[in-house]
XYZ file of C-alpha atoms in Angstrom:
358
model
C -5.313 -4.481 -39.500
C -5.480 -4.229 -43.131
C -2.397 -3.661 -45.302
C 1.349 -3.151 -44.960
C 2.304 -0.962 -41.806
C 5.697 0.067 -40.536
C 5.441 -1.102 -37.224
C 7.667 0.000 -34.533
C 8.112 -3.030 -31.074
C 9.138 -2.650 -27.902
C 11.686 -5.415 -27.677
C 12.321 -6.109 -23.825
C 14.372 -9.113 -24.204
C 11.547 -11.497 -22.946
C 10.009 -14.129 -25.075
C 6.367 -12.120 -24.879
C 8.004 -9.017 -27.106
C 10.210 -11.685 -29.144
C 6.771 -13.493 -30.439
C 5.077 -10.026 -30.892
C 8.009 -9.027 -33.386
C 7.767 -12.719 -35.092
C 4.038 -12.475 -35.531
C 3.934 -9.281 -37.279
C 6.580 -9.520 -39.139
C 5.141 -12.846 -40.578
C 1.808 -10.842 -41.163
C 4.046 -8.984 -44.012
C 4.556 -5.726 -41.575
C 7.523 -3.687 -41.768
C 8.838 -4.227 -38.311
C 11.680 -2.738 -36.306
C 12.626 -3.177 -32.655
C 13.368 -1.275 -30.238
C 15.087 -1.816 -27.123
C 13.870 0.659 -24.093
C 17.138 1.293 -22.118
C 15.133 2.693 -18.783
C 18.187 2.561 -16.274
C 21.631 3.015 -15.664
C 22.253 3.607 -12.571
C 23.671 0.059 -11.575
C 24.047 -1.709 -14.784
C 27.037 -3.533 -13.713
C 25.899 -5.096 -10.323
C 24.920 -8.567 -10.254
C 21.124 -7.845 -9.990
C 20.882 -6.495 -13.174
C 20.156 -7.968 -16.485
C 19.733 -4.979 -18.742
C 23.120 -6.456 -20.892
C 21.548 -9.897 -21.050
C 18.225 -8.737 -22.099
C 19.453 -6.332 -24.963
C 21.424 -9.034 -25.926
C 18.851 -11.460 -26.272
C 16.379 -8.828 -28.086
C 19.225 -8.466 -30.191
C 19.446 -12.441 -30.956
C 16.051 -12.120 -31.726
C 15.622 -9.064 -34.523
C 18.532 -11.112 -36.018
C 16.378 -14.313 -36.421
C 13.276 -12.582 -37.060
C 14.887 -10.118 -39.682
C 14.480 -7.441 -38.564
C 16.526 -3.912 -37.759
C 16.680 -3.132 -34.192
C 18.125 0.427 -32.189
C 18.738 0.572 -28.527
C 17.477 4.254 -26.899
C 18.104 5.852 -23.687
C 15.378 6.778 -21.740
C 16.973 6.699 -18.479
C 16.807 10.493 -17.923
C 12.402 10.053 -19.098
C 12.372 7.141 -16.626
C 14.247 9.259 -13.453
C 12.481 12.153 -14.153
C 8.746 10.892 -14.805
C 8.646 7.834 -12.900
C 11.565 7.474 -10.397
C 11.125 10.673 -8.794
C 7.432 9.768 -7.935
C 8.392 5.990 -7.153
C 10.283 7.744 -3.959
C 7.982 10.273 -3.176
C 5.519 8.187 -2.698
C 7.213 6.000 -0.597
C 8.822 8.982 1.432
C 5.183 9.726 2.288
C 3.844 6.321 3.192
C 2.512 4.908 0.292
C 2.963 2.012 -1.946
C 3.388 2.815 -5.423
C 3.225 1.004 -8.955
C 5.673 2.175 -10.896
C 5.153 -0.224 -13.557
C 1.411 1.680 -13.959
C 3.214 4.952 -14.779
C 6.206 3.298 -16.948
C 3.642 2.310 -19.199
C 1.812 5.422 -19.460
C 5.171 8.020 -19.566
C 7.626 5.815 -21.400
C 6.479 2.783 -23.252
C 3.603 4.780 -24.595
C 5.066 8.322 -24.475
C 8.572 8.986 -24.349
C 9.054 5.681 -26.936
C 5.523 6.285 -29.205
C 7.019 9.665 -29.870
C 10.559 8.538 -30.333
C 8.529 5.421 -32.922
C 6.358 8.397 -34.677
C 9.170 9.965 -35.130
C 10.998 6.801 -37.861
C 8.074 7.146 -39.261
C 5.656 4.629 -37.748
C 2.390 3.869 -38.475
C 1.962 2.431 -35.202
C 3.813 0.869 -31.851
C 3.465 -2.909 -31.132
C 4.532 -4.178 -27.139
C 3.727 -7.792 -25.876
C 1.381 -6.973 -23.510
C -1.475 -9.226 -22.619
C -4.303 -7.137 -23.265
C -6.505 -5.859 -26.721
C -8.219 -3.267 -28.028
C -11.189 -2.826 -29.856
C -12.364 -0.052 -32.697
C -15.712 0.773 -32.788
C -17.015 3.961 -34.388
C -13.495 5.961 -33.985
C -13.750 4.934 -30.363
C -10.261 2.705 -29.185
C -11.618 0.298 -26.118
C -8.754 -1.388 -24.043
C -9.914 -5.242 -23.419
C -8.686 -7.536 -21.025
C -6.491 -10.572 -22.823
C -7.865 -13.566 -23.458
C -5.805 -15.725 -21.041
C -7.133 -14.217 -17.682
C -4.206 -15.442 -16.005
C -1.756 -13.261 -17.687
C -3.626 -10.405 -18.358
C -2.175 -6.707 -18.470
C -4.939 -4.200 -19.154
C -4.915 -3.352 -15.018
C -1.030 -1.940 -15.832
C -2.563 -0.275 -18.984
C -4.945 1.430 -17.517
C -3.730 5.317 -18.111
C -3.445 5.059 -21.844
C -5.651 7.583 -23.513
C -7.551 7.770 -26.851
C -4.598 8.690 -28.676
C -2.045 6.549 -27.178
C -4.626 3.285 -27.776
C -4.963 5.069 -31.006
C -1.216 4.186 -31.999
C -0.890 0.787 -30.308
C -1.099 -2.880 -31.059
C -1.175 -6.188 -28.515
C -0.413 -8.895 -30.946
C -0.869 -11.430 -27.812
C -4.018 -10.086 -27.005
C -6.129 -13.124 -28.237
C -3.319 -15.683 -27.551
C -2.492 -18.081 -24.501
C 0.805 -17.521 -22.752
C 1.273 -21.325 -23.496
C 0.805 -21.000 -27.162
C 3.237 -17.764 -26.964
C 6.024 -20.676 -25.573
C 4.968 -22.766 -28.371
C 5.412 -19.851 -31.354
C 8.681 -19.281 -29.879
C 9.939 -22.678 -30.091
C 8.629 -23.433 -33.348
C 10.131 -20.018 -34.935
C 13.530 -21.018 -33.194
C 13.784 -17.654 -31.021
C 16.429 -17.966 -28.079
C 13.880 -16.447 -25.752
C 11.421 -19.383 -25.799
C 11.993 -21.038 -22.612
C 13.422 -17.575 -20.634
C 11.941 -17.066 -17.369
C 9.266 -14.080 -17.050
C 10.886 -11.126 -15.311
C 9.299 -10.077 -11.999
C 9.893 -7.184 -9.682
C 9.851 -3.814 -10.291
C 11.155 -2.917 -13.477
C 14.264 -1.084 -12.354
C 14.851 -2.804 -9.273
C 14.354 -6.425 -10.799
C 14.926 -9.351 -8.740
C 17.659 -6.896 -6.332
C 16.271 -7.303 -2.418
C 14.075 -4.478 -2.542
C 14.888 -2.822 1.200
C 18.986 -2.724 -0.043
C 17.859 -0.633 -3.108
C 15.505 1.566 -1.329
C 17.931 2.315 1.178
C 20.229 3.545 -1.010
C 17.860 6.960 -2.406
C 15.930 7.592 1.183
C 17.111 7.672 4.784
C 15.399 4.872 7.297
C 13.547 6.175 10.385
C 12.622 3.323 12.722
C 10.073 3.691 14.731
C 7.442 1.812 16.953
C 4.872 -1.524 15.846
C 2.281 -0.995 17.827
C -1.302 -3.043 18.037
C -4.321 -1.263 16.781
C -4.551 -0.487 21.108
C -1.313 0.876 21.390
C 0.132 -1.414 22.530
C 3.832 -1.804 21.591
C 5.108 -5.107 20.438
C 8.258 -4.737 18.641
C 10.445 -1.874 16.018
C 10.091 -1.345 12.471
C 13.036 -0.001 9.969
C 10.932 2.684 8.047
C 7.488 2.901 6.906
C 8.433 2.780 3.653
C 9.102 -0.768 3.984
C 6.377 -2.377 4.658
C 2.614 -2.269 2.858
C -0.504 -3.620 3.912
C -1.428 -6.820 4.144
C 2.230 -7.649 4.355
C 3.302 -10.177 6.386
C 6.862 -11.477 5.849
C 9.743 -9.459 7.731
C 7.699 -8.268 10.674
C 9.986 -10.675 13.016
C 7.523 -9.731 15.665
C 7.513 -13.805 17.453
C 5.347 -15.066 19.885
C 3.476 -12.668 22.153
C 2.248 -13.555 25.446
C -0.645 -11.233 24.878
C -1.673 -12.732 21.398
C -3.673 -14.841 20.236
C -1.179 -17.546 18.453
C -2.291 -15.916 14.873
C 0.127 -14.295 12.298
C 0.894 -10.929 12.215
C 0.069 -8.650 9.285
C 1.016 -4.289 8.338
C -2.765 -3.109 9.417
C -1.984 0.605 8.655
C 0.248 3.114 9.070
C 0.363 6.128 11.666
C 2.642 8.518 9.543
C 2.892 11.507 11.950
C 3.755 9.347 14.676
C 6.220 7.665 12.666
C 4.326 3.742 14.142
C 3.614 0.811 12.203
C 0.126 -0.896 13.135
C 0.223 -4.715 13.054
C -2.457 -6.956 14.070
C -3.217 -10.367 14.089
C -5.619 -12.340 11.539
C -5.696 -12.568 8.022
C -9.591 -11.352 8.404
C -8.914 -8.646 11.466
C -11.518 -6.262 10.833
C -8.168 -3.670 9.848
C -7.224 -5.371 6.523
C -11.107 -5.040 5.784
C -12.645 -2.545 4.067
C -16.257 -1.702 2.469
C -14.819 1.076 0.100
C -12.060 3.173 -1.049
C -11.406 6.398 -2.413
C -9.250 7.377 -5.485
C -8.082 10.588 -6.964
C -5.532 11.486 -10.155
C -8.152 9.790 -12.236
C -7.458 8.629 -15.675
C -9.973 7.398 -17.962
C -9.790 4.854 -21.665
C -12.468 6.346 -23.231
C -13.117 9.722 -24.385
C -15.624 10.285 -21.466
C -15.704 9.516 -17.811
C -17.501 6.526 -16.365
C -21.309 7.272 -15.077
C -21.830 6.597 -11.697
C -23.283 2.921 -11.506
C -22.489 -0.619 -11.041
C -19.284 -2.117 -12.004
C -15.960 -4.420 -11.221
C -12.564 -3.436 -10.148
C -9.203 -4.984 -9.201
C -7.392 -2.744 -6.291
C -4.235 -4.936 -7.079
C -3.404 -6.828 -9.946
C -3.321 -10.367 -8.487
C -7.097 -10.383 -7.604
C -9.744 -11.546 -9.149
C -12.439 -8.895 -10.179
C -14.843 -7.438 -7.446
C -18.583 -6.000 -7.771
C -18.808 -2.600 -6.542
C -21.177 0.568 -7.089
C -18.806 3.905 -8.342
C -19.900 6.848 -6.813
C -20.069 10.356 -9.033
C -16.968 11.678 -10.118
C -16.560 14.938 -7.958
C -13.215 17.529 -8.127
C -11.502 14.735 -9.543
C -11.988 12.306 -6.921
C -14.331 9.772 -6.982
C -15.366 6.522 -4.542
C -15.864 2.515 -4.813
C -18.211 1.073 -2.477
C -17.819 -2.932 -2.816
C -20.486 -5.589 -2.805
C -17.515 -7.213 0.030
C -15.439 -6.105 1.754
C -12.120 -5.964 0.040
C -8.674 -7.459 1.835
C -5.208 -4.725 1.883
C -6.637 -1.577 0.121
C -3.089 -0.021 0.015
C -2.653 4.017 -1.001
C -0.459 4.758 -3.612
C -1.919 1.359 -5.466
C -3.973 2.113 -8.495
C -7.608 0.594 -8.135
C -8.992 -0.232 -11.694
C -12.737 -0.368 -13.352
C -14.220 -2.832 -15.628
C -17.431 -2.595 -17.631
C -17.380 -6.238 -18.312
C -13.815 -7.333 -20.654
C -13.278 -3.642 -21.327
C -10.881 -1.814 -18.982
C -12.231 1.709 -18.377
C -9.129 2.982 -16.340
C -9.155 4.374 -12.551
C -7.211 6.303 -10.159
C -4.853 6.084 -7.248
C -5.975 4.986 -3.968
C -5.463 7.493 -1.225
């Protein structure tokens, strides 16, 4: 990036947006931060760190030297992510929410909000890059492997790539530590958030609780065979095996127990035993609400994707992109393909964006 921009950052609090700010504002940029106030629903209750984190993004711009605004985009945040977070899991599913924060309110509700002080850009401390090549904006994976984002980037369009930096793109999460330290920030050694955005590091089945009602119902083997009560669907996802409390069974075979699927009309939660049952195994998957990075869809072909984000990349052949819809038939079979979850494609480093597993 060549010459003096007025850059706007998403300052979160964490040491990942701290070093972002630092680093471009030692490149000579004119940087201000801003801090994304998402939700306010429980702000006081002991789960929440929202205070602490503005706070420390606060500590921060001081060091750095640079202005920096808190904004509200609570009502954004309800209204385009919230609202789908629970009716998804009314119906079943397992959503990301974090997928679709990034896509309506990082790099919507707070690009617009950045274009409109007059930015020549946004900057957030993702782990992920992008590349220009003639006009085109490709979304790359971040150099550390281990910490990279572009699977929760995966909905940004050309024009939202268009207006975005990822300062830590090319950087180690180590050497991010290190910058920190050395510049003095009082983020350096702060722990990495985890958790849902809103929900943090709350227990997740109190907070859910709280916006849907519970309907327990039956766990049943994949023969129908009843072997103990769930609290709600919504509860559990696939693959997941804490907080069955199922215990021995006469009848079993002495393995754990895992969520095999879900029979939603009948209101029964299918468990089975194995980490390799044949259940939690499948040869393909099929996603719809497609979103793509570049300006045109993928060809059918060979590729890789991630159906979670905590998996390493897997081989599979995409089928042509039909009504919207399109299908990912895997080289292996792939473990927990969960609906609601976003399943991502990969030409290589670059990130060509996906859909929503159904």
């Amino acid at each position: 990036m060549t010459g003096k921009k007025r850059i706007v950052v998403g300052m979160s609090g964490g040491v990942d947006s701290s070093v972002t700010a630092w680093l471009l504002k030692q490149q000579g940029h004119e940087v201000i931060g801003v801090f994304m106030q998402n939700w306010e629903d429980d702000n006081d209750d002991e789960y929440c760190s929202i205070k602490q984190d503005a706070l420390d993004a606060m500590s921060v711009a001081d060091i750095v030297g640079i202005d920096m605004e808190i904004v509200n985009f609570a009502k954004e945040y309800k209204d385009r992510v919230f609202s789908y977070f629970l009716k998804e899991y009314s119906a079943g599913r397992t959503p990301n929410p974090d997928v679709l924060c990034n896509a309506e309110i990082k790099f919507k509700a707070f690009l617009d909000y950045a274009m409109e002080l007059g930015a020549d850009c946004i900057a957030t401390g993702h782990y992920a890059r992008k590349l220009e090549q003639d006009g085109v904006h490709y979304l790359m994976k971040g150099v550390d492997q281990s910490k990279d984002q572009s699977y929760f980037l995966y909905r940004l369009q050309q024009h939202q790539l268009a207006k975005s930096l990822f300062p830590l793109g090319d950087i180690h999460k180590s050497e991010v530590r290190r910058l920190a330290e050395e510049a003095g920030l009082p983020t350096a050694a702060k722990k990495d958030s985890t958790g849902i955005c809103f929900i943090g590091e709350r227990p997740f089945r109190e907070f859910l609780q709280r916006y849907l009602p519970t309907k327990p119902g039956e766990m049943i083997t994949p023969d129908g065979k009843v072997v103990g009560e769930h609290v709600g669907l919504m509860f559990y996802t696939l693959g997941q095996r804490k907080g069955l409390n199922i215990g021995g069974s006469k009848d079993g075979n002495g393995e754990a127990w895992f969520v095999g699927g879900k029979d939603i009309p009948g209101n029964k939660l299918i468990v089975v035993q194995g980490h390799d049952h044949p259940l939690l195994l499948k040869p393909a998957l099929q996603m719809d609400d497609l979103s793509w990075t570049l300006p045109q869809p993928p060809a059918a072909g060979d590729y890789a994707a991630k159906n979670r984000y905590r998996m390493a990349d897997a081989g599979c052949s995409l089928s042509p992109i039909v009504d919207g819809k399109a299908t990912l038939t895997f080289r292996d079979k792939q473990w927990a393909v969960t609906p609601g979850q976003s399943a991502v494609l990969y030409d290589g480093d670059i990130c060509l964006g996906g859909g929503i597993i159904q």
